[in-house]
mmCIF file of C-alpha atoms and ligand atoms in Angstrom:
data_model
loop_
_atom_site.group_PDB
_atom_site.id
_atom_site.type_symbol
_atom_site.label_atom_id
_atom_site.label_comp_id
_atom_site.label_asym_id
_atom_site.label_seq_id
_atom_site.Cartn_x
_atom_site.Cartn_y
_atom_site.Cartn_z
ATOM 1 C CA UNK A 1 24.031 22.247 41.775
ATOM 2 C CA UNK A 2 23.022 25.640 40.201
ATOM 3 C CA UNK A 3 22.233 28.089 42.466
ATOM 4 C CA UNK A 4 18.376 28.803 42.511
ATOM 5 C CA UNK A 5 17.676 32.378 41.535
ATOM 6 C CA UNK A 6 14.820 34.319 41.934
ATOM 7 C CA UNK A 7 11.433 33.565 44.079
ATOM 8 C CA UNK A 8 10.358 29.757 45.037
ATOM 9 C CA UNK A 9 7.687 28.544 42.732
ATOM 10 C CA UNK A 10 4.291 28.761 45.054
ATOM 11 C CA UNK A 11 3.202 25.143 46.172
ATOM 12 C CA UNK A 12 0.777 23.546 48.285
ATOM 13 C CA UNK A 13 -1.734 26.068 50.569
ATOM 14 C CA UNK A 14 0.697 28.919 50.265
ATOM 15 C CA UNK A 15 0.214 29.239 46.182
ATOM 16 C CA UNK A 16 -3.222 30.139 47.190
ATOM 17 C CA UNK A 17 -1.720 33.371 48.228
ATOM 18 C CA UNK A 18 -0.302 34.082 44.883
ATOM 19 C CA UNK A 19 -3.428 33.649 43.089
ATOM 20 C CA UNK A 20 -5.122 36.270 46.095
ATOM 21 C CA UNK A 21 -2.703 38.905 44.706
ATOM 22 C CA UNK A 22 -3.646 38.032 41.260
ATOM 23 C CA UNK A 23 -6.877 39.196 41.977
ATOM 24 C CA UNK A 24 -5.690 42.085 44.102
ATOM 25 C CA UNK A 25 -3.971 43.109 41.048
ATOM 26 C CA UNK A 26 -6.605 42.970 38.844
ATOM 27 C CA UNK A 27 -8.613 45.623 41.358
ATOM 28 C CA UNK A 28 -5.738 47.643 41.253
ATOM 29 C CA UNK A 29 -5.931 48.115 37.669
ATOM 30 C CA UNK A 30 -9.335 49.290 37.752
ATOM 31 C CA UNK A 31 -10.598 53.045 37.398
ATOM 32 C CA UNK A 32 -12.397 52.872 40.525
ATOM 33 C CA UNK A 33 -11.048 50.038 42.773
ATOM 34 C CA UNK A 34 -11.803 49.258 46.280
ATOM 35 C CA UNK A 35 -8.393 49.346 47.302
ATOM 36 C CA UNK A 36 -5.065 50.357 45.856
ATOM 37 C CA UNK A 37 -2.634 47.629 46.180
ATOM 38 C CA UNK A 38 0.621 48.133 43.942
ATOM 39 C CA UNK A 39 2.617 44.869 45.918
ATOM 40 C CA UNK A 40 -0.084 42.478 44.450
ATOM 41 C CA UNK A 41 1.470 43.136 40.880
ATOM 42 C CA UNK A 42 5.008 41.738 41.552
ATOM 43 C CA UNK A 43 3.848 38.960 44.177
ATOM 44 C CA UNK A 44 1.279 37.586 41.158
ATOM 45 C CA UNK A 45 4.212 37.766 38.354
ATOM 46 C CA UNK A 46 6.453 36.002 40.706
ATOM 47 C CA UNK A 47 4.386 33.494 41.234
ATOM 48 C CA UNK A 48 3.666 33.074 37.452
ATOM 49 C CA UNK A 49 0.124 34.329 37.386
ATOM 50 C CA UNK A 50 0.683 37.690 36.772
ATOM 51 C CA UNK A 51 -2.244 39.617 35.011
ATOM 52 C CA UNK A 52 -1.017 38.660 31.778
ATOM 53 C CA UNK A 53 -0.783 35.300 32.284
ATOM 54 C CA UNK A 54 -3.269 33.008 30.550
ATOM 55 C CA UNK A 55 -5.616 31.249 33.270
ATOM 56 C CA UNK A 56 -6.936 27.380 33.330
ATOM 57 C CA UNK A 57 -10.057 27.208 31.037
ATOM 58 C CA UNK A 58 -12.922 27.093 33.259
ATOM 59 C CA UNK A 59 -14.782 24.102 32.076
ATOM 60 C CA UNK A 60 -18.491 25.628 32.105
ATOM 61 C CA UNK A 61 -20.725 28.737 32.865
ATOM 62 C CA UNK A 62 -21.078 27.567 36.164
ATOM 63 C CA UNK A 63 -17.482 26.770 37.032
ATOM 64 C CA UNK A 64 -16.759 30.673 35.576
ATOM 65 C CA UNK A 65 -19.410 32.008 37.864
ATOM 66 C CA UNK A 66 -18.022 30.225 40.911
ATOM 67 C CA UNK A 67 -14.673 31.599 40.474
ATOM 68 C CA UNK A 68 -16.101 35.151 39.662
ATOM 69 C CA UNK A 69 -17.749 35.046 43.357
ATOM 70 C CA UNK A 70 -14.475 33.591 44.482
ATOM 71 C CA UNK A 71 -12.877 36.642 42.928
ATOM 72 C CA UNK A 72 -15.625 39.288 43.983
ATOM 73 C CA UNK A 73 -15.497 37.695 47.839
ATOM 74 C CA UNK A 74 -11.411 38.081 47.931
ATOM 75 C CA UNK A 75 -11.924 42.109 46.381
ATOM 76 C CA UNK A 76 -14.809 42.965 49.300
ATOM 77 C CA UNK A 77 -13.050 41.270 52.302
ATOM 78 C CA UNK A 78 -9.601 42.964 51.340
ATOM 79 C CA UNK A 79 -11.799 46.466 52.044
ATOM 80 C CA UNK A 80 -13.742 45.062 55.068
ATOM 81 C CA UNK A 81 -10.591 44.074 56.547
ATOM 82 C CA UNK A 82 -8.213 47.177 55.785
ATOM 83 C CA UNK A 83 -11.189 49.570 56.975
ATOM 84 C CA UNK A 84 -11.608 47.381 60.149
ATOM 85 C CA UNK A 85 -7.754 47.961 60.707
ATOM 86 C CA UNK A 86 -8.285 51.754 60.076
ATOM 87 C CA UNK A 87 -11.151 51.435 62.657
ATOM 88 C CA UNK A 88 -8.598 49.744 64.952
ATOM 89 C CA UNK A 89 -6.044 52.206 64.753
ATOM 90 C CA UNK A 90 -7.795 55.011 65.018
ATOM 91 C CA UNK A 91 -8.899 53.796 68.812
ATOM 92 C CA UNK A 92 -5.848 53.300 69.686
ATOM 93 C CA UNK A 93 -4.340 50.476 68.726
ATOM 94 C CA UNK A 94 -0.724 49.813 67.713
ATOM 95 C CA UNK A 95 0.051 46.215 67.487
ATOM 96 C CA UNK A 96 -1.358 44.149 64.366
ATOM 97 C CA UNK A 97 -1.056 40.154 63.683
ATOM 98 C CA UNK A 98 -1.730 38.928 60.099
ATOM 99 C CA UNK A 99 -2.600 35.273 60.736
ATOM 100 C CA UNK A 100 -1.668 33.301 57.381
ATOM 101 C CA UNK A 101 -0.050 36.432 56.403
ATOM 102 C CA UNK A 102 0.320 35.285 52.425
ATOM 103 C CA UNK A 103 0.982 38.012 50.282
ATOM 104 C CA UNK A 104 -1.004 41.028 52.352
ATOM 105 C CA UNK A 105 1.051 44.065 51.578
ATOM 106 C CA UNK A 106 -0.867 46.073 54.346
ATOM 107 C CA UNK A 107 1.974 46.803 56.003
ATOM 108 C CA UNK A 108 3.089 48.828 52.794
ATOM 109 C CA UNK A 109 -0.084 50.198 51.458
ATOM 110 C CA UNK A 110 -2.244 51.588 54.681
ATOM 111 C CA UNK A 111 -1.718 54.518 56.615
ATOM 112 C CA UNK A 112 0.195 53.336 59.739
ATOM 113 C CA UNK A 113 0.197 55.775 62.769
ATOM 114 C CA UNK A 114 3.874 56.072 64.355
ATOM 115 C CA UNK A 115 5.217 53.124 66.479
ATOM 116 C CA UNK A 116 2.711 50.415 65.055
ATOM 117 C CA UNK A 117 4.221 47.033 65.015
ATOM 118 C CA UNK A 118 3.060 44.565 62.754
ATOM 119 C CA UNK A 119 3.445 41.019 62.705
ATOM 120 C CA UNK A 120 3.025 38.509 59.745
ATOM 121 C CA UNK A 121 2.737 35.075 60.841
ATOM 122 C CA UNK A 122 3.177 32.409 57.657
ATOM 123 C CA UNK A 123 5.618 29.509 57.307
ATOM 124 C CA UNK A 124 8.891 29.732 55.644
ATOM 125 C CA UNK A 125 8.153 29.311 52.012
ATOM 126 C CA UNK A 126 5.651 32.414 51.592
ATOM 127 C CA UNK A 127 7.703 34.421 53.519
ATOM 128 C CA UNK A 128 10.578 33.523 51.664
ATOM 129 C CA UNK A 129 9.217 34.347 48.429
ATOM 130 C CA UNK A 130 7.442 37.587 49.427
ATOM 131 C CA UNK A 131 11.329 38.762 51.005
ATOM 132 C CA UNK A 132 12.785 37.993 47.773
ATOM 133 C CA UNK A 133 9.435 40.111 45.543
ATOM 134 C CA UNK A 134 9.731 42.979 48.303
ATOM 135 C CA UNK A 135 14.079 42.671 47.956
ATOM 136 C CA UNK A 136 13.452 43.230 44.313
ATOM 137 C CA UNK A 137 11.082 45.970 44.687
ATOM 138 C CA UNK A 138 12.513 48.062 47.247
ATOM 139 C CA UNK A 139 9.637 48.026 49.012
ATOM 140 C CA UNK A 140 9.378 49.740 52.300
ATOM 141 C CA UNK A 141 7.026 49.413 55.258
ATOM 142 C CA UNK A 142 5.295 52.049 56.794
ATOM 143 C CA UNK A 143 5.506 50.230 60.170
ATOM 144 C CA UNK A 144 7.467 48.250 62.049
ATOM 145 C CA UNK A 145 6.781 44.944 59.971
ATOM 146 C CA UNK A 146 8.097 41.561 61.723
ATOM 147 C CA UNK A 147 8.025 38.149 59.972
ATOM 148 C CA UNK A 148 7.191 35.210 61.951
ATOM 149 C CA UNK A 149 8.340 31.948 59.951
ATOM 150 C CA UNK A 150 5.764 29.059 62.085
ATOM 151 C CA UNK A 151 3.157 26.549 61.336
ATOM 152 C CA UNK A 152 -0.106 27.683 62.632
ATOM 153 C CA UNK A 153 -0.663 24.028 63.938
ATOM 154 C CA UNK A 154 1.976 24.054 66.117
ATOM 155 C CA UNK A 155 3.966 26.734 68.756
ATOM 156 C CA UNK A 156 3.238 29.604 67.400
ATOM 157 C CA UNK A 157 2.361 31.691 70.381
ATOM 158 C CA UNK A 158 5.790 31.728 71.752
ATOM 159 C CA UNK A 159 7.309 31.997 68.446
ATOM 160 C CA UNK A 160 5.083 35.489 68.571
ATOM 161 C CA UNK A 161 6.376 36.274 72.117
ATOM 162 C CA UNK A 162 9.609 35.417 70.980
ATOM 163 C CA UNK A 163 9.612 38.290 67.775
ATOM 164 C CA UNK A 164 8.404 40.721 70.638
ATOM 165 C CA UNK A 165 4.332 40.482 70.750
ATOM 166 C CA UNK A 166 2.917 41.579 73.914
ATOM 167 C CA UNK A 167 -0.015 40.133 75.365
ATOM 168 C CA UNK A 168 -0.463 43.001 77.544
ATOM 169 C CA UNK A 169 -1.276 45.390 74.831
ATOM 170 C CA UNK A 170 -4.335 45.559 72.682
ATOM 171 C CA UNK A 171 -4.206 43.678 69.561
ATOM 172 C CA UNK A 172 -5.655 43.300 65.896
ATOM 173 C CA UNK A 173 -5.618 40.219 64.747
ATOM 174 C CA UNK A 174 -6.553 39.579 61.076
ATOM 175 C CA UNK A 175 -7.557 35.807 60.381
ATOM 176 C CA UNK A 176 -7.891 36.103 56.048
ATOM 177 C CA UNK A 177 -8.722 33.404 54.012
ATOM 178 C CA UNK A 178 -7.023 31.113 56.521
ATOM 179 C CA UNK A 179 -9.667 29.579 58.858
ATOM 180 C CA UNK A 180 -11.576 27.562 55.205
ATOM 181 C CA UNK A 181 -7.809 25.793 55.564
ATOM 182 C CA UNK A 182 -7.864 24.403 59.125
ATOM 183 C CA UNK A 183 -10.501 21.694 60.113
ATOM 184 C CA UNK A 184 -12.421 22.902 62.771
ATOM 185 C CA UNK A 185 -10.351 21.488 65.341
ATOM 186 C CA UNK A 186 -7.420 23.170 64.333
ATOM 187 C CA UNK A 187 -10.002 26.388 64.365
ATOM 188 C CA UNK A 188 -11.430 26.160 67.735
ATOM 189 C CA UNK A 189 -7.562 25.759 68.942
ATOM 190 C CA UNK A 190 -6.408 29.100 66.836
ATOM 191 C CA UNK A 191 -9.189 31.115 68.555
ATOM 192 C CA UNK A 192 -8.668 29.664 71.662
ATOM 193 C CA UNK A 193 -4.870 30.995 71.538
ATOM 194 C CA UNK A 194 -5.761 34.102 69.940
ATOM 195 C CA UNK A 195 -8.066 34.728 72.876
ATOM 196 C CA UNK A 196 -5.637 34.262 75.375
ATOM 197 C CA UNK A 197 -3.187 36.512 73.866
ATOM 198 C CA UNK A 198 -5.445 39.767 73.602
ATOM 199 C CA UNK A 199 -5.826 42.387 76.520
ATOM 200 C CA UNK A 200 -9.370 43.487 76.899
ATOM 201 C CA UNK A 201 -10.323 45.750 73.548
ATOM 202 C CA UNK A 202 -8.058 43.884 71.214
ATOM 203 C CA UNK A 203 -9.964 43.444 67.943
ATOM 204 C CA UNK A 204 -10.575 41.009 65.530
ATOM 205 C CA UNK A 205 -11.310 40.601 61.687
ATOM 206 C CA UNK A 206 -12.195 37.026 60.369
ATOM 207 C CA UNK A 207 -13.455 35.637 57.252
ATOM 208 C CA UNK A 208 -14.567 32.517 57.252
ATOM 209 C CA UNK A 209 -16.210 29.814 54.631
ATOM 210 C CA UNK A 210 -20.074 30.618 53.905
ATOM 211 C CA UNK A 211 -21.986 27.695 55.208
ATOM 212 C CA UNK A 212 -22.609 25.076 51.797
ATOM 213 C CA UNK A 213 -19.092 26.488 50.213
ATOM 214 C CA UNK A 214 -17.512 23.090 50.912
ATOM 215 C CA UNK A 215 -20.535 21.435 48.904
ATOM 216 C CA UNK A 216 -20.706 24.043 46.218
ATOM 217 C CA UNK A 217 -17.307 23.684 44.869
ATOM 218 C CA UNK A 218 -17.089 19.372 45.795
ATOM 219 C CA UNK A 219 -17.053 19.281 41.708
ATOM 220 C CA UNK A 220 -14.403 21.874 41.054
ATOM 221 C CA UNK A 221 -11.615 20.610 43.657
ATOM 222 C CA UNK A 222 -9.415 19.237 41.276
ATOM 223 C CA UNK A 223 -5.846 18.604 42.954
ATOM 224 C CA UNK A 224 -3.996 21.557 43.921
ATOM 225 C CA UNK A 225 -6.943 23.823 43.427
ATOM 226 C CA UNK A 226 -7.923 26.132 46.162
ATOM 227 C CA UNK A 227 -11.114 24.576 46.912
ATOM 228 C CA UNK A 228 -9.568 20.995 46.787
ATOM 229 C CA UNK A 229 -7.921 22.229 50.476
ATOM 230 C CA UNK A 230 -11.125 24.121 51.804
ATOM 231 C CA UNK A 231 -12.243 21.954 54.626
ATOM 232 C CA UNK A 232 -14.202 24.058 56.906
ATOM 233 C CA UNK A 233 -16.970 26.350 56.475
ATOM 234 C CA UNK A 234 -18.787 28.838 59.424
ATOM 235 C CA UNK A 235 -20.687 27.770 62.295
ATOM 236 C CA UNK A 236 -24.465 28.588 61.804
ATOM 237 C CA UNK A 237 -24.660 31.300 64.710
ATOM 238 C CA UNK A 238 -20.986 32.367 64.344
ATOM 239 C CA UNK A 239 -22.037 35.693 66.659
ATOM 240 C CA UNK A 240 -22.700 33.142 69.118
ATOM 241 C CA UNK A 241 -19.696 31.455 68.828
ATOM 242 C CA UNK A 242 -17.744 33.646 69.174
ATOM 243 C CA UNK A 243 -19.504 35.316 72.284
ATOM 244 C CA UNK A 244 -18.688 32.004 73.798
ATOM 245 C CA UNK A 245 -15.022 32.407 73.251
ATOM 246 C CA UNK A 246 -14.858 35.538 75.052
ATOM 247 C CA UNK A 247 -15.555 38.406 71.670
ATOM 248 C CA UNK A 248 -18.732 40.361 70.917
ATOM 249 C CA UNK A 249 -18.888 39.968 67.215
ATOM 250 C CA UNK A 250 -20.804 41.002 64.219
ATOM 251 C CA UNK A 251 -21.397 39.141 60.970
ATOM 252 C CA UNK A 252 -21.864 40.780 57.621
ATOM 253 C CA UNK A 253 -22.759 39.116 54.152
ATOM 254 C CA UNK A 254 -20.398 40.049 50.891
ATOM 255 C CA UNK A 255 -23.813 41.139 49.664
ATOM 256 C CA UNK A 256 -24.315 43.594 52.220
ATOM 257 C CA UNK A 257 -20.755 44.359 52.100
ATOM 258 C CA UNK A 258 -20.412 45.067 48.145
ATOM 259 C CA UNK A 259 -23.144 47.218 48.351
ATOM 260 C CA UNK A 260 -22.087 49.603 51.222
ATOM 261 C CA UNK A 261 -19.097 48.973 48.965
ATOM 262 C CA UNK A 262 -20.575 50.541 45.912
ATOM 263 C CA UNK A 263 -20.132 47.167 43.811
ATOM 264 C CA UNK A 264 -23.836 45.110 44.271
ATOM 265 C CA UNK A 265 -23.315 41.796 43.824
ATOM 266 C CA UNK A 266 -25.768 41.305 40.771
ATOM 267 C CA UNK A 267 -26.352 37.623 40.538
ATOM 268 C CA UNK A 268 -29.490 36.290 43.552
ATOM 269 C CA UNK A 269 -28.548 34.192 46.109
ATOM 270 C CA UNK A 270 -27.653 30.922 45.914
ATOM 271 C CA UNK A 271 -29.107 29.464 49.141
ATOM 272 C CA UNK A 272 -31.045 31.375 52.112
ATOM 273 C CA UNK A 273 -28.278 33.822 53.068
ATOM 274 C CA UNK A 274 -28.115 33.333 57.102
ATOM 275 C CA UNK A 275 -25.151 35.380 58.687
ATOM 276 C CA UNK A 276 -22.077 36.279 56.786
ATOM 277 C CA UNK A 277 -18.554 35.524 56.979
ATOM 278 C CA UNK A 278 -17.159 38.517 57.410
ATOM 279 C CA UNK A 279 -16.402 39.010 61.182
ATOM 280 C CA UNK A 280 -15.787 42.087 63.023
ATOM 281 C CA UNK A 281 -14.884 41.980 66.588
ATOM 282 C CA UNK A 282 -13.716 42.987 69.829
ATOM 283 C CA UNK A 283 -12.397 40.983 72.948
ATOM 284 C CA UNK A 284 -14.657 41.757 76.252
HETATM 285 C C1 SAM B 1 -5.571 32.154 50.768
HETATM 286 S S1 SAM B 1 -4.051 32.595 51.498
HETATM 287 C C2 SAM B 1 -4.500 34.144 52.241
HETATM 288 C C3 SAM B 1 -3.314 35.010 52.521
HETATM 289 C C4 SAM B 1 -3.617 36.380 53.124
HETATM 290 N N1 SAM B 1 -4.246 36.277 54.411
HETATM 291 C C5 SAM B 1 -4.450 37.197 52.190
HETATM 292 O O1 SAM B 1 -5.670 37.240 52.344
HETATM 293 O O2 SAM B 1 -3.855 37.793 51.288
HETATM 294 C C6 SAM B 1 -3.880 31.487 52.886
HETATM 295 C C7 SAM B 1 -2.570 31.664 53.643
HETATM 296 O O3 SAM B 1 -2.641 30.921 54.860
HETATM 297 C C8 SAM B 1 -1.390 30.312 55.081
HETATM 298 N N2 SAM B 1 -1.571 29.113 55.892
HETATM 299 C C9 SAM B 1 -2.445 28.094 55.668
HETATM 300 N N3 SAM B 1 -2.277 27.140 56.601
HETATM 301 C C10 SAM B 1 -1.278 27.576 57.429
HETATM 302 C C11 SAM B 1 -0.640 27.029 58.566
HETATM 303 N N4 SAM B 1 -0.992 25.843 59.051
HETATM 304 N N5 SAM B 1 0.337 27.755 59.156
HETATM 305 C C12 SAM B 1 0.696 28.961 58.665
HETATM 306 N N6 SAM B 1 0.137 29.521 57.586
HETATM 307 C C13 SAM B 1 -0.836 28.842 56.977
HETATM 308 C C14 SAM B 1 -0.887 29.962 53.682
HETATM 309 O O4 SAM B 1 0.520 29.756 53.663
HETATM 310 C C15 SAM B 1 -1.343 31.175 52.890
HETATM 311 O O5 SAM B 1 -0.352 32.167 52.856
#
């Protein structure tokens, strides 16, 4: 047997990941991005969907148009989420959880006050392949950064405690493009750990599915495609929800987003926007 060389080839949930720093990329190049993320680059090529690489033909106008909001959602939460982290830091807080870590290179790219630990929480595979992209670009955190190789539907709270979490301190927990992946059993139970593991003040910074996603893209979910493996989509009153789990949230829309943003979404809505999404919030 040869031995394998270079980064695993993305499969399953986790290539999602890769095609999130393809986009991330793409912003980067820009004259006047959102956010500056130089990682993206090498995690995209690696993956072999690099901003060079040629992209699956989008059947119609409508499938392009889908994927262009896809795009555009990934670009504004990246910013809601890294200014909610700056927001988090600033009060005080020094201990950071990427849930469904993936490719986020915030531990590289943001401004990390001293003795900040952060922990990305994936399975193996991802983390393997980001090691080997980070190995290969020298890449070096501006925190303490600590991988934590579990499944999210199983132990992972004392595989956290085990890499040296503490539930006593405040945390910021960033949920990314991960809670569309877990049916809504699998949701309630993530919350319901993540609440248990934050002192009082610990923050959190969600995105979840907009309410009719699931039906929107039933037509595009060929196998192995992102949206074949979305299977939840937000609560109608998820301000309520969450209350009811112990957080005082707030909900914003993209479109509200992308235009404190600077970058108006153009096209109208496609169904009566009710709350959005994106989820900012702080443990009572
Ligand atoms: C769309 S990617 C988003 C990655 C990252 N949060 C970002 O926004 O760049 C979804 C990530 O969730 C991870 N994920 C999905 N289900 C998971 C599970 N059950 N346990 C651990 N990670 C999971 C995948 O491996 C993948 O890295």
């Amino acid at each position: 047997m040869t031995e394998e060389r270079g980064p695993l080839k993305p499969s399953g949930v986790w290539a999602t990941a890769v095609g999130v720093a393809r986009v991330r990329a793409l912003e980067t190049a820009r004259e006047d991005p959102l956010f500056r993320d130089p990682l993206a680059v090498a995690f995209a090529t690696a993956g072999g969907v690099g901003p060079g690489s040629s992209r699956p033909e989008r059947a119609n106008e409508a499938e392009r148009q889908r994927w262009l909001g896809v795009a555009s959602s990934i670009i504004i939460r990246t910013r809601f989420l890294d200014d909610l982290l700056d927001r988090a830091t600033e009060a005080g807080i020094r201990q950071v959880v990427l849930l469904g870590a993936g490719m986020d290179s915030r531990a590289f790219r943001l401004g990390w006050p001293a003795a900040t630990r952060l922990f990305e929480v994936d399975t193996a595979e991802p983390l393997d392949f980001k090691a080997s992209v980070l190995r290969q670009e020298g890449a070096v955190p501006g925190c303490e950064r600590i991988t934590v190789a579990v499944d999210l539907r199983e132990d992972w709270p004392s595989a956290l405690a085990a890499a040296g979490h503490d539930q006593a301190l405040p945390t910021v927990w960033i949920a990314e493009g991960l809670l569309i992946y877990l049916p809504e059993d699998a949701v309630e139970l993530l919350l319901d750990r993540v609440g248990d593991l934050s002192a009082t003040g610990s923050r959190m910074g969600l995105t979840l599915g907009s309410r009719g996603v699931l039906a929107r893209f039933a037509d595009d979910a060929a196998p192995g495609s992102a949206a074949s493996m979305w299977v939840s989509e937000m609560p109608e009153d998820p301000v309520g929800w969450l209350s009811g789990l112990g957080w005082d949230a707030e909900a914003f829309t993209l479109r509200d987003r992308a235009a404190a943003y600077g970058r108006p979404i153009s096209t109208p809505p496609q169904l009566d926007e009710g709350p959005g999404g994106l989820i900012s919030a702080v443990r009572r």
